[in-house]
Amino acid sequence: MEMLNLAFQVMNETDIPEVTPIMKRAFDDDAQKHLGKESGGPPGYDNGDFFRTWLLPYQESVGYKILAGQILIGGIIVWILPEGNNILGTIFVDPAFRDQGVGFNTWQFIEYTYPEILSWRLGTPVWAIKNHYYYEKCGFK
């Protein structure tokens, strides 16, 4: 397997139309594999409102686009809080680019970008077993 050349760019409001279909594909793929549903994700995942709710209104939230070369393949939102106990809000990768180290390399980028952080929190559905494995690999308990 060839390693992807990843780059990360800060996400802003003008990126929402481009990242939303990728988020939809990522969450729908999980819903199909794990729940037997055609689609499913958090509120607003399929129309951009997720970003308008969780990224744009808060000074503490930072979003990054994940690119493989020039191709947009995913995104991440983190919350950088003053006390140093931060939140991984979401990470999503286009299903066509999964199992190629994108998630792990993205987490390494976040740790490198925010080395002063005391701790990270996150939430993931109980049924998303692959997510649990991924987060454990990244050092979460």
C-alpha positions as a Python dict, from the first residue, in 0.01 Angstrom:
ca = {
    (1, 'M'): (0, 0, 0),
    (2, 'E'): (138, 338, -102),
    (3, 'M'): (134, 612, 162),
    (4, 'L'): (-78, 912, 74),
    (5, 'N'): (83, 1253, 73),
    (6, 'L'): (-148, 1434, 315),
    (7, 'A'): (-188, 1805, 371),
    (8, 'F'): (-410, 1994, 613),
    (9, 'Q'): (-569, 2332, 552),
    (10, 'V'): (-781, 2539, 788),
    (11, 'M'): (-1149, 2506, 702),
    (12, 'N'): (-1376, 2807, 669),
    (13, 'E'): (-1734, 2880, 567),
    (14, 'T'): (-1659, 2879, 195),
    (15, 'D'): (-1541, 2515, 226),
    (16, 'I'): (-1875, 2386, 356),
    (17, 'P'): (-2026, 2300, 14),
    (18, 'E'): (-1716, 2096, -73),
    (19, 'V'): (-1668, 1911, 258),
    (20, 'T'): (-2035, 1831, 326),
    (21, 'P'): (-2071, 1560, 56),
    (22, 'I'): (-1757, 1391, 191),
    (23, 'M'): (-1895, 1397, 545),
    (24, 'K'): (-2224, 1256, 416),
    (25, 'R'): (-2048, 970, 233),
    (26, 'A'): (-1839, 889, 542),
    (27, 'F'): (-2131, 879, 785),
    (28, 'D'): (-2366, 704, 541),
    (29, 'D'): (-2103, 436, 482),
    (30, 'D'): (-2084, 370, 857),
    (31, 'A'): (-2464, 362, 885),
    (32, 'Q'): (-2484, 109, 601),
    (33, 'K'): (-2208, -116, 738),
    (34, 'H'): (-2299, -107, 1106),
    (35, 'L'): (-2669, -27, 1127),
    (36, 'G'): (-2808, -162, 800),
    (37, 'K'): (-2946, 183, 719),
    (38, 'E'): (-2914, 365, 389),
    (39, 'S'): (-2803, 687, 559),
    (40, 'G'): (-2742, 835, 900),
    (41, 'G'): (-2525, 1074, 1091),
    (42, 'P'): (-2537, 1360, 1337),
    (43, 'P'): (-2784, 1643, 1276),
    (44, 'G'): (-2677, 1857, 982),
    (45, 'Y'): (-2413, 1615, 852),
    (46, 'D'): (-2584, 1603, 514),
    (47, 'N'): (-2656, 1971, 448),
    (48, 'G'): (-2365, 2166, 602),
    (49, 'D'): (-2549, 2266, 918),
    (50, 'F'): (-2313, 2050, 1124),
    (51, 'F'): (-2032, 2292, 1038),
    (52, 'R'): (-2253, 2596, 1084),
    (53, 'T'): (-2346, 2467, 1431),
    (54, 'W'): (-2016, 2326, 1562),
    (55, 'L'): (-1738, 2502, 1371),
    (56, 'L'): (-1831, 2854, 1269),
    (57, 'P'): (-1994, 3009, 1579),
    (58, 'Y'): (-1719, 2925, 1829),
    (59, 'Q'): (-1380, 3088, 1866),
    (60, 'E'): (-1255, 2766, 2032),
    (61, 'S'): (-1330, 2540, 1735),
    (62, 'V'): (-1089, 2486, 1449),
    (63, 'G'): (-1162, 2283, 1139),
    (64, 'Y'): (-911, 2135, 896),
    (65, 'K'): (-960, 1992, 551),
    (66, 'I'): (-767, 1672, 483),
    (67, 'L'): (-615, 1657, 136),
    (68, 'A'): (-436, 1377, -46),
    (69, 'G'): (-232, 1574, -294),
    (70, 'Q'): (-490, 1816, -434),
    (71, 'I'): (-790, 1593, -356),
    (72, 'L'): (-1012, 1679, -60),
    (73, 'I'): (-1071, 1351, 126),
    (74, 'G'): (-1197, 1447, 471),
    (75, 'G'): (-1205, 1685, 760),
    (76, 'I'): (-1161, 1728, 1131),
    (77, 'I'): (-1293, 1969, 1393),
    (78, 'V'): (-1115, 2022, 1723),
    (79, 'W'): (-1206, 2242, 2018),
    (80, 'I'): (-907, 2412, 2177),
    (81, 'L'): (-1015, 2510, 2527),
    (82, 'P'): (-828, 2748, 2759),
    (83, 'E'): (-769, 2493, 3036),
    (84, 'G'): (-593, 2252, 2794),
    (85, 'N'): (-851, 1972, 2811),
    (86, 'N'): (-970, 1972, 2452),
    (87, 'I'): (-1225, 1797, 2237),
    (88, 'L'): (-1196, 1607, 1912),
    (89, 'G'): (-1532, 1713, 1768),
    (90, 'T'): (-1530, 1502, 1455),
    (91, 'I'): (-1305, 1334, 1207),
    (92, 'F'): (-1434, 1197, 879),
    (93, 'V'): (-1263, 1041, 580),
    (94, 'D'): (-1413, 960, 242),
    (95, 'P'): (-1473, 583, 236),
    (96, 'A'): (-1264, 556, -82),
    (97, 'F'): (-958, 663, 121),
    (98, 'R'): (-1009, 459, 436),
    (99, 'D'): (-762, 196, 556),
    (100, 'Q'): (-470, 393, 413),
    (101, 'G'): (-343, 554, 733),
    (102, 'V'): (-534, 880, 684),
    (103, 'G'): (-696, 879, 1028),
    (104, 'F'): (-379, 795, 1217),
    (105, 'N'): (-173, 1050, 1024),
    (106, 'T'): (-444, 1309, 1082),
    (107, 'W'): (-428, 1245, 1455),
    (108, 'Q'): (-48, 1280, 1445),
    (109, 'F'): (-97, 1617, 1273),
    (110, 'I'): (-331, 1731, 1552),
    (111, 'E'): (-91, 1620, 1826),
    (112, 'Y'): (198, 1795, 1649),
    (113, 'T'): (-7, 2112, 1595),
    (114, 'Y'): (-123, 2127, 1958),
    (115, 'P'): (165, 1986, 2168),
    (116, 'E'): (73, 2184, 2482),
    (117, 'I'): (-261, 2005, 2528),
    (118, 'L'): (-314, 1825, 2860),
    (119, 'S'): (-587, 1589, 2740),
    (120, 'W'): (-831, 1517, 2458),
    (121, 'R'): (-1193, 1401, 2485),
    (122, 'L'): (-1420, 1255, 2222),
    (123, 'G'): (-1736, 1060, 2171),
    (124, 'T'): (-1812, 784, 1925),
    (125, 'P'): (-2112, 552, 1890),
    (126, 'V'): (-2095, 218, 2071),
    (127, 'W'): (-2175, 34, 1747),
    (128, 'A'): (-1882, 193, 1559),
    (129, 'I'): (-1632, -80, 1650),
    (130, 'K'): (-1377, 28, 1389),
    (131, 'N'): (-1378, 378, 1538),
    (132, 'H'): (-1303, 231, 1880),
    (133, 'Y'): (-1002, 44, 1739),
    (134, 'Y'): (-881, 361, 1566),
    (135, 'Y'): (-909, 575, 1879),
    (136, 'E'): (-731, 311, 2089),
    (137, 'K'): (-451, 306, 1830),
    (138, 'C'): (-424, 684, 1872),
    (139, 'G'): (-389, 643, 2250),
    (140, 'F'): (-744, 711, 2370),
    (141, 'K'): (-893, 506, 2651),
}
